Amino acid sequence: MDNIYDEIIMEHGMNSYNKRKLDKCDFCEKGHNPNCGDDITIEVKLNGDIIEDMAFSGYGCAISQSSTSVMIDVLRGKTIAEAKEIIKTFIEMIKREITDEKELEKLEDAIAFKNVSNMPARVKCALLAWHTMEDLLKKNGK
Ligand code: ZN
């Protein structure tokens, strides 16, 4: 393992510390990827406009699990507006609509998934958590 990006994906794919239940969760949303069988539930706790805490449960392939966990690390502590911007950037990165490295910096560790755009079979796995979070915000009028 000589690639820092692979390390991030591996580390979060195995027994992530973000895989737990929140004591109190304001919103939760399920996401399912029938192509691969990935199934996750994302929990969010807000403090005003700030994502105070997040967690997830569920199962699936290493890419879906690690993508969910990394997303949680990146979005925790952000405002809802910042989170939306980051989610949009991640989705555009995977769809190869953004290639400018500077723009991708806001993704922090989630940039590790950039090469997934070269693996069509894994794209839905990588995007599952991010689309689920997008739905969660939309459904709750955020
Ligand atoms: Zn998958």
mmCIF file of C-alpha atoms and ligand atoms in Angstrom:
data_model
loop_
_atom_site.group_PDB
_atom_site.id
_atom_site.type_symbol
_atom_site.label_atom_id
_atom_site.label_comp_id
_atom_site.label_asym_id
_atom_site.label_seq_id
_atom_site.Cartn_x
_atom_site.Cartn_y
_atom_site.Cartn_z
ATOM 1 C CA MET A 1 0.000 0.000 0.000
ATOM 2 C CA ASP A 2 1.975 3.009 -1.192
ATOM 3 C CA ASN A 3 -0.838 5.387 -1.960
ATOM 4 C CA ILE A 4 -2.169 7.744 0.715
ATOM 5 C CA TYR A 5 -5.580 7.752 -0.983
ATOM 6 C CA ASP A 6 -5.829 3.964 -0.875
ATOM 7 C CA GLU A 7 -4.898 4.120 2.795
ATOM 8 C CA ILE A 8 -7.719 6.541 3.571
ATOM 9 C CA ILE A 9 -10.221 4.305 1.754
ATOM 10 C CA MET A 10 -8.937 1.157 3.483
ATOM 11 C CA GLU A 11 -8.877 2.705 6.914
ATOM 12 C CA HIS A 12 -12.444 3.971 6.729
ATOM 13 C CA GLY A 13 -13.691 0.814 5.008
ATOM 14 C CA MET A 14 -12.761 -1.368 7.954
ATOM 15 C CA ASN A 15 -14.788 -0.910 11.098
ATOM 16 C CA SER A 16 -15.121 2.831 10.953
ATOM 17 C CA TYR A 17 -15.471 4.797 14.194
ATOM 18 C CA ASN A 18 -18.296 6.666 12.461
ATOM 19 C CA LYS A 19 -20.334 3.472 12.356
ATOM 20 C CA ARG A 20 -22.428 3.893 15.500
ATOM 21 C CA LYS A 21 -25.714 5.317 16.729
ATOM 22 C CA LEU A 22 -26.200 8.900 17.855
ATOM 23 C CA ASP A 23 -27.786 9.453 21.274
ATOM 24 C CA LYS A 24 -30.063 11.990 19.761
ATOM 25 C CA CYS A 25 -30.505 12.368 16.061
ATOM 26 C CA ASP A 26 -32.495 15.119 14.427
ATOM 27 C CA PHE A 27 -32.651 13.555 10.994
ATOM 28 C CA CYS A 28 -31.957 10.201 9.473
ATOM 29 C CA GLU A 29 -32.126 8.930 5.937
ATOM 30 C CA LYS A 30 -31.688 5.555 4.275
ATOM 31 C CA GLY A 31 -29.781 5.014 1.076
ATOM 32 C CA HIS A 32 -29.716 1.907 -1.098
ATOM 33 C CA ASN A 33 -27.661 0.970 -4.126
ATOM 34 C CA PRO A 34 -29.340 -2.016 -5.822
ATOM 35 C CA ASN A 35 -26.437 -2.474 -8.258
ATOM 36 C CA CYS A 36 -24.134 -3.553 -5.474
ATOM 37 C CA GLY A 37 -26.418 -4.178 -2.501
ATOM 38 C CA ASP A 38 -25.043 -1.305 -0.410
ATOM 39 C CA ASP A 39 -27.465 -0.218 2.273
ATOM 40 C CA ILE A 40 -26.790 2.643 4.674
ATOM 41 C CA THR A 41 -28.592 4.885 7.134
ATOM 42 C CA ILE A 42 -27.135 8.292 7.883
ATOM 43 C CA GLU A 43 -27.909 10.093 11.142
ATOM 44 C CA VAL A 44 -27.438 13.814 11.632
ATOM 45 C CA LYS A 45 -27.518 15.972 14.733
ATOM 46 C CA LEU A 46 -27.756 19.705 14.170
ATOM 47 C CA ASN A 47 -26.877 22.617 16.389
ATOM 48 C CA GLY A 48 -28.665 25.519 14.733
ATOM 49 C CA ASP A 49 -27.133 25.671 11.299
ATOM 50 C CA ILE A 50 -24.129 23.513 12.125
ATOM 51 C CA ILE A 51 -23.790 19.774 11.664
ATOM 52 C CA GLU A 52 -22.787 18.951 15.199
ATOM 53 C CA ASP A 53 -22.501 15.210 14.743
ATOM 54 C CA MET A 54 -23.112 12.457 12.217
ATOM 55 C CA ALA A 55 -22.990 8.683 12.227
ATOM 56 C CA PHE A 56 -24.030 5.794 10.000
ATOM 57 C CA SER A 57 -25.131 2.209 10.113
ATOM 58 C CA GLY A 58 -25.631 -0.432 7.446
ATOM 59 C CA TYR A 59 -23.542 -2.636 5.235
ATOM 60 C CA GLY A 60 -22.031 -2.783 1.781
ATOM 61 C CA CYS A 61 -18.791 -2.911 -0.149
ATOM 62 C CA ALA A 62 -15.589 -1.241 1.056
ATOM 63 C CA ILE A 63 -16.025 1.741 -1.267
ATOM 64 C CA SER A 64 -19.562 2.542 -0.077
ATOM 65 C CA GLN A 65 -18.671 2.115 3.587
ATOM 66 C CA SER A 66 -15.493 4.159 3.443
ATOM 67 C CA SER A 67 -17.086 6.868 1.304
ATOM 68 C CA THR A 68 -19.827 7.237 3.945
ATOM 69 C CA SER A 69 -17.330 7.393 6.785
ATOM 70 C CA VAL A 70 -15.049 9.901 5.060
ATOM 71 C CA MET A 71 -18.065 12.064 4.185
ATOM 72 C CA ILE A 72 -19.030 12.136 7.848
ATOM 73 C CA ASP A 73 -15.526 13.224 8.864
ATOM 74 C CA VAL A 74 -15.539 15.993 6.276
ATOM 75 C CA LEU A 75 -19.052 17.319 6.998
ATOM 76 C CA ARG A 76 -18.937 17.183 10.788
ATOM 77 C CA GLY A 77 -18.631 20.730 12.169
ATOM 78 C CA LYS A 78 -19.580 22.375 8.866
ATOM 79 C CA THR A 79 -22.586 24.601 8.297
ATOM 80 C CA ILE A 80 -25.416 23.259 6.162
ATOM 81 C CA ALA A 81 -24.467 25.674 3.377
ATOM 82 C CA GLU A 82 -20.847 24.487 3.442
ATOM 83 C CA ALA A 83 -21.986 20.874 3.500
ATOM 84 C CA LYS A 84 -24.143 21.385 0.410
ATOM 85 C CA GLU A 85 -21.245 22.940 -1.449
ATOM 86 C CA ILE A 86 -18.950 20.053 -0.505
ATOM 87 C CA ILE A 87 -21.555 17.446 -1.520
ATOM 88 C CA LYS A 88 -22.034 19.153 -4.877
ATOM 89 C CA THR A 89 -18.282 19.284 -5.466
ATOM 90 C CA PHE A 90 -17.855 15.598 -4.590
ATOM 91 C CA ILE A 91 -20.612 14.526 -6.993
ATOM 92 C CA GLU A 92 -19.127 16.694 -9.744
ATOM 93 C CA MET A 93 -15.667 15.253 -9.089
ATOM 94 C CA ILE A 94 -16.945 11.688 -9.476
ATOM 95 C CA LYS A 95 -18.818 12.658 -12.641
ATOM 96 C CA ARG A 96 -15.616 14.341 -13.863
ATOM 97 C CA GLU A 97 -17.314 17.695 -14.194
ATOM 98 C CA ILE A 98 -14.590 19.312 -12.074
ATOM 99 C CA THR A 99 -10.943 18.587 -12.696
ATOM 100 C CA ASP A 100 -9.467 21.733 -11.168
ATOM 101 C CA GLU A 101 -7.413 20.556 -8.172
ATOM 102 C CA LYS A 102 -7.891 23.879 -6.395
ATOM 103 C CA GLU A 103 -11.643 23.477 -6.401
ATOM 104 C CA LEU A 104 -11.309 19.958 -5.051
ATOM 105 C CA GLU A 105 -9.330 21.065 -1.997
ATOM 106 C CA LYS A 106 -12.524 21.736 -0.044
ATOM 107 C CA LEU A 107 -13.226 18.004 -0.167
ATOM 108 C CA GLU A 108 -10.367 17.342 2.279
ATOM 109 C CA ASP A 109 -9.881 13.537 2.599
ATOM 110 C CA ALA A 110 -12.823 12.832 0.300
ATOM 111 C CA ILE A 111 -10.536 13.695 -2.607
ATOM 112 C CA ALA A 112 -9.228 10.151 -2.083
ATOM 113 C CA PHE A 113 -12.193 8.914 -4.144
ATOM 114 C CA LYS A 114 -11.177 10.845 -7.251
ATOM 115 C CA ASN A 115 -10.002 7.713 -9.079
ATOM 116 C CA VAL A 116 -13.365 6.045 -8.584
ATOM 117 C CA SER A 117 -14.483 8.101 -11.583
ATOM 118 C CA ASN A 118 -12.363 5.655 -13.630
ATOM 119 C CA MET A 119 -14.294 2.660 -12.251
ATOM 120 C CA PRO A 120 -17.863 2.847 -13.608
ATOM 121 C CA ALA A 121 -19.017 -0.128 -11.519
ATOM 122 C CA ARG A 122 -17.975 1.640 -8.311
ATOM 123 C CA VAL A 123 -19.340 5.115 -9.039
ATOM 124 C CA LYS A 124 -22.746 4.421 -7.470
ATOM 125 C CA CYS A 125 -21.062 2.933 -4.404
ATOM 126 C CA ALA A 126 -18.967 6.060 -3.893
ATOM 127 C CA LEU A 127 -21.904 8.422 -4.459
ATOM 128 C CA LEU A 128 -24.470 6.609 -2.288
ATOM 129 C CA ALA A 129 -23.767 8.425 0.985
ATOM 130 C CA TRP A 130 -23.496 11.815 -0.693
ATOM 131 C CA HIS A 131 -26.799 11.447 -2.552
ATOM 132 C CA THR A 132 -28.401 10.175 0.651
ATOM 133 C CA MET A 133 -27.170 13.228 2.547
ATOM 134 C CA GLU A 134 -28.421 15.470 -0.257
ATOM 135 C CA ASP A 135 -31.874 13.831 0.017
ATOM 136 C CA LEU A 136 -31.844 14.164 3.802
ATOM 137 C CA LEU A 137 -31.241 17.923 3.589
ATOM 138 C CA LYS A 138 -33.782 18.399 0.805
ATOM 139 C CA LYS A 139 -36.520 16.399 2.533
ATOM 140 C CA ASN A 140 -36.076 18.405 5.695
ATOM 141 C CA GLY A 141 -36.206 21.714 3.898
ATOM 142 C CA LYS A 142 -32.543 22.542 4.545
HETATM 143 ZN ZN ZN B 1 -20.879 -1.030 -3.438
#
